[in-house]
CSV table of C-alpha atoms in Angstrom, one decimal:
chain,number,residue,atom,x,y,z
A,1,MET,CA,-16.2,-7.8,13.0
A,2,LYS,CA,-13.0,-8.5,14.7
A,3,ASN,CA,-11.0,-8.6,12.3
A,4,SER,CA,-11.9,-5.1,11.3
A,5,PHE,CA,-9.1,-3.3,12.8
A,6,PHE,CA,-6.6,-4.6,10.3
A,7,PHE,CA,-8.2,-2.8,7.4
A,8,ILE,CA,-9.2,0.2,9.1
A,9,PHE,CA,-6.1,1.2,10.2
A,10,LEU,CA,-2.6,-1.0,9.5
A,11,THR,CA,-4.6,-0.7,5.5
A,12,PRO,CA,-3.4,2.6,5.3
A,13,LEU,CA,-0.1,2.5,6.4
A,14,LEU,CA,0.9,1.2,3.1
A,15,LEU,CA,1.0,3.9,1.5
A,16,LEU,CA,3.6,5.7,3.5
A,17,PRO,CA,6.5,4.6,1.5
A,18,ILE,CA,10.6,5.0,1.0
A,19,ALA,CA,11.2,3.9,-2.9
A,20,PHE,CA,14.2,3.5,-4.5
A,21,ALA,CA,15.4,5.4,-7.4
A,22,THR,CA,18.0,6.9,-9.1
A,23,SER,CA,16.9,10.5,-8.0
A,24,SER,CA,15.1,11.1,-4.7
A,25,SER,CA,12.3,13.5,-2.7
A,26,SER,CA,11.4,13.7,1.3
A,27,GLY,CA,7.9,15.0,1.9
A,28,SER,CA,5.0,14.1,4.5
A,29,GLY,CA,1.6,13.9,4.6
A,30,THR,CA,-1.7,12.7,6.1
A,31,TYR,CA,-3.5,9.8,4.7
A,32,SER,CA,-7.0,8.1,5.5
A,33,ALA,CA,-8.6,4.9,4.7
A,34,SER,CA,-11.7,2.7,3.8
A,35,SER,CA,-11.9,-0.5,3.3
A,36,THR,CA,-15.2,-3.2,2.1
A,37,PRO,CA,-14.7,-6.1,2.8
A,38,THR,CA,-15.5,-9.4,-0.2
A,39,SER,CA,-15.7,-12.1,1.2
A,40,VAL,CA,-13.2,-14.0,4.9
A,41,ARG,CA,-13.1,-17.7,5.3
A,42,THR,CA,-10.9,-19.3,7.6
A,43,GLN,CA,-8.7,-22.3,6.3
A,44,ASN,CA,-5.4,-24.0,8.6
A,45,GLY,CA,-6.2,-22.2,11.5
A,46,ASN,CA,-6.2,-18.7,9.4
A,47,THR,CA,-8.9,-16.2,8.5
A,48,ILE,CA,-8.7,-14.9,5.2
A,49,ILE,CA,-10.0,-11.5,3.8
A,50,ASP,CA,-10.1,-10.0,0.1
A,51,SER,CA,-11.4,-6.3,0.4
A,52,ASN,CA,-12.2,-3.3,-1.9
A,53,VAL,CA,-9.8,-0.9,-1.0
A,54,VAL,CA,-9.8,2.6,-1.0
A,55,PHE,CA,-6.1,5.4,-0.2
A,56,THR,CA,-6.7,8.9,0.0
A,57,ILE,CA,-2.9,10.9,0.1
A,58,ALA,CA,-2.6,14.4,0.7
A,59,GLY,CA,1.3,16.3,1.4
A,60,THR,CA,4.1,14.8,-1.6
A,61,ILE,CA,1.6,12.4,-3.0
A,62,SER,CA,-1.7,13.9,-3.7
A,63,GLY,CA,-5.1,12.0,-5.0
A,64,THR,CA,-6.0,8.0,-4.1
A,65,CYS,CA,-5.8,4.7,-4.5
A,66,THR,CA,-8.2,2.1,-6.1
A,67,GLY,CA,-7.8,-1.6,-5.4
A,68,THR,CA,-8.2,-4.9,-4.1
A,69,GLU,CA,-6.1,-6.5,-0.5
A,70,ARG,CA,-6.2,-9.6,0.5
A,71,ASP,CA,-4.8,-10.1,4.3
A,72,VAL,CA,-4.2,-13.4,5.7
A,73,VAL,CA,-4.4,-13.4,9.8
A,74,HIS,CA,-2.6,-16.2,11.6
A,75,PRO,CA,-3.4,-17.9,14.4
A,76,ASN,CA,-0.3,-16.1,16.3
A,77,GLY,CA,-1.3,-12.8,15.6
A,78,ILE,CA,0.9,-11.7,12.3
A,79,VAL,CA,-1.2,-10.5,9.0
A,80,THR,CA,0.2,-11.1,6.1
A,81,PHE,CA,-1.3,-9.0,3.3
A,82,ARG,CA,-0.5,-7.8,-1.4
A,83,GLY,CA,-2.5,-5.8,-2.6
A,84,ALA,CA,-3.1,-3.4,-6.1
A,85,CYS,CA,-5.0,-0.6,-6.6
A,86,THR,CA,-5.1,2.7,-9.5
A,87,PHE,CA,-3.5,5.9,-8.0
A,88,SER,CA,-4.8,9.2,-9.3
A,89,GLY,CA,-3.0,11.6,-8.1
A,90,THR,CA,1.0,13.9,-7.9
A,91,PHE,CA,4.5,13.0,-7.5
A,92,ALA,CA,5.8,15.9,-6.5
A,93,GLY,CA,3.9,17.8,-8.7
A,94,ALA,CA,4.5,14.9,-11.4
A,95,SER,CA,0.1,14.4,-11.9
A,96,GLY,CA,-1.3,10.8,-13.8
A,97,THR,CA,-2.2,8.1,-12.7
A,98,THR,CA,0.2,4.5,-12.4
A,99,GLN,CA,-0.3,1.3,-11.0
A,100,LEU,CA,1.0,0.5,-7.5
A,101,HIS,CA,1.8,-3.4,-5.9
A,102,TYR,CA,2.7,-4.2,-2.2
A,103,ARG,CA,3.0,-7.2,0.1
A,104,GLY,CA,3.8,-7.4,4.3
A,105,THR,CA,3.1,-7.8,7.3
A,106,ALA,CA,2.2,-6.7,10.3
A,107,SER,CA,1.2,-6.7,13.6
A,108,ALA,CA,0.2,-4.8,16.4
A,109,THR,CA,3.3,-2.9,16.7
A,110,SER,CA,4.4,-2.5,13.1
A,111,VAL,CA,3.9,-2.9,9.5
A,112,GLN,CA,6.1,-3.3,6.7
A,113,GLY,CA,6.7,-4.2,3.1
A,114,THR,CA,7.4,-3.5,-0.3
A,115,PHE,CA,6.0,-2.2,-3.3
A,116,ARG,CA,6.8,-0.8,-7.2
A,117,ALA,CA,4.6,1.9,-8.9
A,118,GLU,CA,4.6,1.1,-12.8
A,119,ASP,CA,2.1,1.7,-16.0
A,120,GLY,CA,1.5,5.4,-15.2
A,121,THR,CA,0.0,7.7,-17.4
A,122,GLY,CA,0.3,11.3,-18.3
A,123,GLY,CA,2.6,12.9,-16.0
A,124,LEU,CA,3.6,9.4,-14.7
A,125,ASP,CA,4.4,8.0,-17.6
A,126,ASP,CA,8.7,7.5,-17.2
A,127,LEU,CA,8.0,6.9,-13.0
A,128,GLU,CA,10.1,4.4,-12.0
A,129,ALA,CA,8.9,3.3,-8.4
A,130,ARG,CA,9.8,0.3,-6.4
A,131,GLY,CA,11.3,0.6,-2.7
A,132,THR,CA,9.5,-0.9,0.8
A,133,PHE,CA,7.8,1.1,3.3
A,134,THR,CA,7.2,0.8,7.1
A,135,ALA,CA,4.4,2.5,9.8
A,136,VAL,CA,6.5,5.0,10.8
A,137,SER,CA,8.6,6.6,7.6
A,138,TYR,CA,7.5,9.3,4.9
A,139,GLN,CA,9.9,9.3,2.8
A,140,VAL,CA,9.5,8.9,-1.2
A,141,GLU,CA,12.4,8.4,-3.4
A,142,PHE,CA,11.9,8.1,-7.4
A,143,GLN,CA,12.2,8.9,-10.5
A,144,LEU,CA,11.0,11.0,-13.2
A,145,GLU,CA,12.2,10.9,-16.8
A,146,ASP,CA,11.7,13.9,-19.2
């Protein structure tokens, strides 16, 4: 499918965040993604694709994030997307789960957007993370309270 490029290549880049909070940490890592379209339709010249997604991340942020995403492929080639997933793993050594919500835009050469993490459990129950991401950076800033 022509639009599978966006699922496999662009969607995983969403987990390369820059978040802003009180304390910070930077790091690097790797990721992989899989996506299973659940619905594809056209409306007003746009292609709307709903998918189940799974991201696997290793590095300063390590774990998996499983959820859903909606991509809208516009006639000019720009993709707007939004999604939510349940992350299970570690943020700089603190382990637990948290809900990640994200949205952004993508083209053939760039990906950017915003995200927030909320409703954590375990060591991530006090995680506060909100910020922006781009496809070219992997810097994480967040706050974990005792």
